[in-house]
Amino acid sequence: QVQLVESGGGLVQAGASLRLSCAASGRTGSNYVLGWFRQAPGKEREFVAARRWSGGSTYYADSVKGRFAISRDNAKNTVYLQMNSLKPEDTAVYYCAADYSVVVIGNPLEYDYWGQGTQVTVSS
């Protein structure tokens, strides 16, 4: 079992930065993946970024490459999403997700464990 708790959302102006945190509890494994997804009103949940716990491979949606960075703190069992140069279209509820065996990193259906979400609002 995994429990995920996100924090760090808020209201910022375009061009600003935010850092989201996802504190994970529970066991990890060689194929453990922690990811970030987001969902805007009226839209489907979409992949943002992910990181494999072992090896450290990272993955990003094209829309956030070069602006967002996913990192982890092993000691705190926490994954971070550093979001720079935020745009109004980044406005959404951001969710942390995890699973032990993910084949298609960007497919939300492959993640069994989800946090409660944190709102990010970017004003123009």
Short mmCIF file of C-alpha atoms in Angstrom, two decimals:
data_model
loop_
_atom_site.label_atom_id
_atom_site.label_comp_id
_atom_site.label_asym_id
_atom_site.label_seq_id
_atom_site.Cartn_x
_atom_site.Cartn_y
_atom_site.Cartn_z
CA GLN A 1 0.00 0.00 0.00
CA VAL A 2 1.08 3.53 -0.73
CA GLN A 3 -0.22 6.79 0.65
CA LEU A 4 0.51 10.05 -1.14
CA VAL A 5 0.09 13.56 0.22
CA GLU A 6 0.61 16.57 -2.04
CA SER A 7 1.32 20.13 -1.01
CA GLY A 8 2.61 23.35 -2.49
CA GLY A 9 -0.13 24.54 -4.79
CA GLY A 10 -1.34 28.10 -4.92
CA LEU A 11 -2.22 31.17 -6.96
CA VAL A 12 0.60 32.82 -8.89
CA GLN A 13 1.04 35.15 -11.82
CA ALA A 14 2.25 34.03 -15.22
CA GLY A 15 6.01 33.61 -15.28
CA ALA A 16 6.27 32.71 -11.61
CA SER A 17 7.45 29.45 -10.08
CA LEU A 18 5.97 26.92 -7.69
CA ARG A 19 7.27 23.72 -6.17
CA LEU A 20 4.88 20.88 -5.46
CA SER A 21 5.73 18.14 -3.00
CA CYS A 22 4.47 14.58 -2.79
CA ALA A 23 5.24 12.72 0.41
CA ALA A 24 4.95 8.98 -0.09
CA SER A 25 4.58 6.31 2.56
CA GLY A 26 4.71 2.60 2.00
CA ARG A 27 7.06 0.23 0.26
CA THR A 28 8.97 0.95 -2.92
CA GLY A 29 10.39 -1.48 -5.43
CA SER A 30 12.61 -1.76 -8.45
CA ASN A 31 9.79 -0.78 -10.82
CA TYR A 32 8.24 1.82 -8.53
CA VAL A 33 7.20 4.94 -10.41
CA LEU A 34 6.04 8.27 -9.00
CA GLY A 35 4.31 10.61 -11.36
CA TRP A 36 2.48 13.91 -11.57
CA PHE A 37 -0.74 14.39 -13.48
CA ARG A 38 -3.04 17.37 -13.77
CA GLN A 39 -6.68 17.94 -14.56
CA ALA A 40 -8.21 21.22 -15.63
CA PRO A 41 -11.99 21.82 -15.43
CA GLY A 42 -13.79 20.03 -18.23
CA LYS A 43 -10.65 18.25 -19.39
CA GLU A 44 -9.25 14.77 -18.97
CA ARG A 45 -6.45 14.04 -16.55
CA GLU A 46 -3.15 14.45 -18.34
CA PHE A 47 0.40 13.33 -17.69
CA VAL A 48 2.90 15.94 -16.55
CA ALA A 49 6.06 14.19 -15.35
CA ALA A 50 7.28 10.98 -13.75
CA ARG A 51 10.34 9.42 -12.24
CA ARG A 52 11.39 5.82 -11.72
CA TRP A 53 12.46 5.27 -8.13
CA SER A 54 15.32 2.97 -9.14
CA GLY A 55 17.66 4.36 -11.73
CA GLY A 56 16.14 7.80 -11.66
CA SER A 57 14.84 7.97 -15.22
CA THR A 58 12.59 10.97 -15.73
CA TYR A 59 9.81 11.62 -18.20
CA TYR A 60 8.00 14.80 -19.17
CA ALA A 61 5.03 15.86 -21.22
CA ASP A 62 6.05 17.97 -24.20
CA SER A 63 4.02 20.88 -22.83
CA VAL A 64 6.24 21.17 -19.73
CA LYS A 65 9.67 20.15 -21.01
CA GLY A 66 12.27 22.75 -20.16
CA ARG A 67 9.99 24.40 -17.60
CA PHE A 68 9.19 21.66 -15.06
CA ALA A 69 11.59 19.35 -13.26
CA ILE A 70 10.83 16.28 -11.16
CA SER A 71 13.21 15.33 -8.38
CA ARG A 72 13.24 13.25 -5.23
CA ASP A 73 14.57 13.25 -1.70
CA ASN A 74 15.20 9.65 -0.70
CA ALA A 75 15.59 10.47 2.97
CA LYS A 76 12.17 12.10 3.06
CA ASN A 77 10.55 9.69 0.61
CA THR A 78 9.32 12.76 -1.22
CA VAL A 79 9.07 13.69 -4.87
CA TYR A 80 9.04 17.31 -5.98
CA LEU A 81 7.76 19.03 -9.08
CA GLN A 82 9.55 22.33 -9.66
CA MET A 83 7.43 24.41 -12.01
CA ASN A 84 9.03 27.45 -13.62
CA SER A 85 7.78 29.96 -16.17
CA LEU A 86 4.21 29.07 -15.34
CA LYS A 87 1.51 29.83 -17.88
CA PRO A 88 -2.26 30.27 -17.46
CA GLU A 89 -2.73 26.98 -19.31
CA ASP A 90 -0.88 25.24 -16.47
CA THR A 91 -3.87 25.96 -14.23
CA ALA A 92 -5.23 22.66 -12.94
CA VAL A 93 -5.48 20.36 -9.98
CA TYR A 94 -2.18 18.52 -9.77
CA TYR A 95 -2.13 14.92 -8.56
CA CYS A 96 0.70 12.73 -7.44
CA ALA A 97 0.41 9.09 -8.48
CA ALA A 98 2.39 5.93 -7.89
CA ASP A 99 2.50 2.30 -8.86
CA TYR A 100 4.86 -0.63 -8.74
CA SER A 101 4.66 -1.69 -12.34
CA VAL A 102 4.07 0.94 -14.97
CA VAL A 103 4.53 0.18 -18.64
CA VAL A 104 3.15 3.30 -20.25
CA ILE A 105 4.37 6.11 -18.04
CA GLY A 106 1.86 8.65 -19.28
CA ASN A 107 -1.24 6.50 -18.86
CA PRO A 108 -3.12 7.42 -15.67
CA LEU A 109 -4.93 4.07 -15.72
CA GLU A 110 -1.67 2.32 -14.88
CA TYR A 111 -1.38 4.07 -11.51
CA ASP A 112 -3.27 2.57 -8.58
CA TYR A 113 -2.29 5.08 -5.91
CA TRP A 114 -3.27 8.74 -5.97
CA GLY A 115 -3.00 11.73 -3.73
CA GLN A 116 -5.84 14.12 -2.99
CA GLY A 117 -4.61 16.78 -5.40
CA THR A 118 -3.44 20.35 -5.00
CA GLN A 119 -4.76 23.35 -6.92
CA VAL A 120 -2.42 25.42 -9.06
CA THR A 121 -3.85 28.61 -10.53
CA VAL A 122 -1.83 30.83 -12.85
CA SER A 123 -3.25 34.25 -13.62
CA SER A 124 -2.39 36.19 -16.76
#
